[in-house]
């Protein structure tokens, strides 16, 4: 009796993938250590893309703020300046440049909490600025 095993092309492909899937890990290099026992950092695909924001007031004028954005995502960023009641005072769409710097003057705003908000897609970064007016009095007494 003659026995012929005939598989359809779909079954042949599934069988080949199962065989390759079980043997491939045997040949893979350990992702934590490279040759010569040199440790390497394990990453998946490309380096993690992120947005980093720095908001700082200038020394000569504390109500003038310098905003620096490091954008490695390649996406546009929408920046908002909001007050404590979540009212939008300023909205700006920034280009997808890797380094963005801007200056913002908040001198005309009243005392209170304000927020610089940066959004790209699902990510949101918020930086709070608290403006307070401090009044000092210096009393002098003179006797003649």
PDB file of C-alpha atoms in Angstrom, residues 23-113:
ATOM      1  CA  UNK A  23      14.120  26.640  15.957  1.00  0.00           C
ATOM      2  CA  UNK A  24      14.855  30.378  15.569  1.00  0.00           C
ATOM      3  CA  UNK A  25      15.321  31.127  19.307  1.00  0.00           C
ATOM      4  CA  UNK A  26      18.126  28.548  19.456  1.00  0.00           C
ATOM      5  CA  UNK A  27      20.244  30.717  17.142  1.00  0.00           C
ATOM      6  CA  UNK A  28      19.426  34.110  18.631  1.00  0.00           C
ATOM      7  CA  UNK A  29      22.088  36.007  20.546  1.00  0.00           C
ATOM      8  CA  UNK A  30      21.454  36.885  24.165  1.00  0.00           C
ATOM      9  CA  UNK A  31      20.095  40.482  23.979  1.00  0.00           C
ATOM     10  CA  UNK A  32      21.650  41.497  27.302  1.00  0.00           C
ATOM     11  CA  UNK A  33      25.276  40.540  26.633  1.00  0.00           C
ATOM     12  CA  UNK A  34      27.185  40.951  23.387  1.00  0.00           C
ATOM     13  CA  UNK A  35      30.419  39.170  22.598  1.00  0.00           C
ATOM     14  CA  UNK A  36      33.409  39.824  24.894  1.00  0.00           C
ATOM     15  CA  UNK A  37      30.965  40.072  27.815  1.00  0.00           C
ATOM     16  CA  UNK A  38      30.290  43.721  27.037  1.00  0.00           C
ATOM     17  CA  UNK A  39      26.857  44.685  28.411  1.00  0.00           C
ATOM     18  CA  UNK A  40      24.543  46.363  25.932  1.00  0.00           C
ATOM     19  CA  UNK A  41      21.279  48.180  26.510  1.00  0.00           C
ATOM     20  CA  UNK A  42      18.243  46.283  25.293  1.00  0.00           C
ATOM     21  CA  UNK A  43      16.033  48.415  23.041  1.00  0.00           C
ATOM     22  CA  UNK A  44      13.091  47.512  20.892  1.00  0.00           C
ATOM     23  CA  UNK A  45      13.375  49.024  17.439  1.00  0.00           C
ATOM     24  CA  UNK A  46      14.448  52.650  17.621  1.00  0.00           C
ATOM     25  CA  UNK A  47      15.259  54.774  20.653  1.00  0.00           C
ATOM     26  CA  UNK A  48      12.268  55.951  22.685  1.00  0.00           C
ATOM     27  CA  UNK A  49      10.858  59.165  21.270  1.00  0.00           C
ATOM     28  CA  UNK A  50       9.868  61.843  23.744  1.00  0.00           C
ATOM     29  CA  UNK A  51       9.161  65.519  24.295  1.00  0.00           C
ATOM     30  CA  UNK A  52      11.059  67.374  27.012  1.00  0.00           C
ATOM     31  CA  UNK A  53      10.011  70.867  28.062  1.00  0.00           C
ATOM     32  CA  UNK A  54      11.786  73.493  30.156  1.00  0.00           C
ATOM     33  CA  UNK A  55      10.055  76.702  31.267  1.00  0.00           C
ATOM     34  CA  UNK A  56      12.253  79.255  33.064  1.00  0.00           C
ATOM     35  CA  UNK A  57      11.863  82.920  33.957  1.00  0.00           C
ATOM     36  CA  UNK A  58      14.593  85.326  32.954  1.00  0.00           C
ATOM     37  CA  UNK A  59      16.716  86.905  35.665  1.00  0.00           C
ATOM     38  CA  UNK A  60      16.329  90.528  34.508  1.00  0.00           C
ATOM     39  CA  UNK A  61      12.546  90.234  34.087  1.00  0.00           C
ATOM     40  CA  UNK A  62      10.901  87.402  36.063  1.00  0.00           C
ATOM     41  CA  UNK A  63       7.611  87.679  34.130  1.00  0.00           C
ATOM     42  CA  UNK A  64       9.356  86.990  30.814  1.00  0.00           C
ATOM     43  CA  UNK A  65       9.565  83.213  30.300  1.00  0.00           C
ATOM     44  CA  UNK A  66      11.870  81.237  28.043  1.00  0.00           C
ATOM     45  CA  UNK A  67      10.347  77.960  26.821  1.00  0.00           C
ATOM     46  CA  UNK A  68      12.672  75.301  25.411  1.00  0.00           C
ATOM     47  CA  UNK A  69      11.263  72.142  23.831  1.00  0.00           C
ATOM     48  CA  UNK A  70      13.286  69.095  22.779  1.00  0.00           C
ATOM     49  CA  UNK A  71      11.011  67.215  20.395  1.00  0.00           C
ATOM     50  CA  UNK A  72      12.321  63.845  19.189  1.00  0.00           C
ATOM     51  CA  UNK A  73       8.874  62.589  18.132  1.00  0.00           C
ATOM     52  CA  UNK A  74       8.783  64.359  14.771  1.00  0.00           C
ATOM     53  CA  UNK A  75       5.218  65.528  15.499  1.00  0.00           C
ATOM     54  CA  UNK A  76       3.792  69.029  15.742  1.00  0.00           C
ATOM     55  CA  UNK A  77       3.171  70.323  19.268  1.00  0.00           C
ATOM     56  CA  UNK A  78       0.245  72.470  20.342  1.00  0.00           C
ATOM     57  CA  UNK A  79       1.079  74.860  23.176  1.00  0.00           C
ATOM     58  CA  UNK A  80      -1.530  76.504  25.382  1.00  0.00           C
ATOM     59  CA  UNK A  81      -1.220  79.125  28.097  1.00  0.00           C
ATOM     60  CA  UNK A  82      -4.167  78.714  30.482  1.00  0.00           C
ATOM     61  CA  UNK A  83      -5.302  80.414  33.651  1.00  0.00           C
ATOM     62  CA  UNK A  84      -6.310  78.680  36.882  1.00  0.00           C
ATOM     63  CA  UNK A  85      -9.912  78.273  35.619  1.00  0.00           C
ATOM     64  CA  UNK A  86      -8.685  76.377  32.525  1.00  0.00           C
ATOM     65  CA  UNK A  87      -9.457  79.330  30.215  1.00  0.00           C
ATOM     66  CA  UNK A  88      -7.166  79.394  27.173  1.00  0.00           C
ATOM     67  CA  UNK A  89      -5.262  82.689  27.032  1.00  0.00           C
ATOM     68  CA  UNK A  90      -2.921  81.733  24.172  1.00  0.00           C
ATOM     69  CA  UNK A  91      -2.809  78.839  21.686  1.00  0.00           C
ATOM     70  CA  UNK A  92       0.007  78.124  19.271  1.00  0.00           C
ATOM     71  CA  UNK A  93       0.840  75.194  16.970  1.00  0.00           C
ATOM     72  CA  UNK A  94       4.609  74.613  16.891  1.00  0.00           C
ATOM     73  CA  UNK A  95       6.450  72.913  14.025  1.00  0.00           C
ATOM     74  CA  UNK A  96       7.907  69.430  14.381  1.00  0.00           C
ATOM     75  CA  UNK A  97      11.446  70.800  14.798  1.00  0.00           C
ATOM     76  CA  UNK A  98      13.768  68.857  17.136  1.00  0.00           C
ATOM     77  CA  UNK A  99      14.655  72.035  19.123  1.00  0.00           C
ATOM     78  CA  UNK A 100      12.146  74.856  19.709  1.00  0.00           C
ATOM     79  CA  UNK A 101      12.780  77.983  21.799  1.00  0.00           C
ATOM     80  CA  UNK A 102      10.377  80.824  22.472  1.00  0.00           C
ATOM     81  CA  UNK A 103       9.885  83.783  24.818  1.00  0.00           C
ATOM     82  CA  UNK A 104       6.542  84.635  26.401  1.00  0.00           C
ATOM     83  CA  UNK A 105       5.703  87.821  28.297  1.00  0.00           C
ATOM     84  CA  UNK A 106       3.183  87.383  31.122  1.00  0.00           C
ATOM     85  CA  UNK A 107       3.539  90.920  32.579  1.00  0.00           C
ATOM     86  CA  UNK A 108      -0.051  91.900  31.805  1.00  0.00           C
ATOM     87  CA  UNK A 109      -1.539  88.974  33.748  1.00  0.00           C
ATOM     88  CA  UNK A 110      -2.977  89.311  37.239  1.00  0.00           C
ATOM     89  CA  UNK A 111      -1.738  87.313  40.217  1.00  0.00           C
ATOM     90  CA  UNK A 112      -2.637  83.633  40.166  1.00  0.00           C
ATOM     91  CA  UNK A 113      -1.733  80.224  38.801  1.00  0.00           C
TER      92      UNK A 113
END
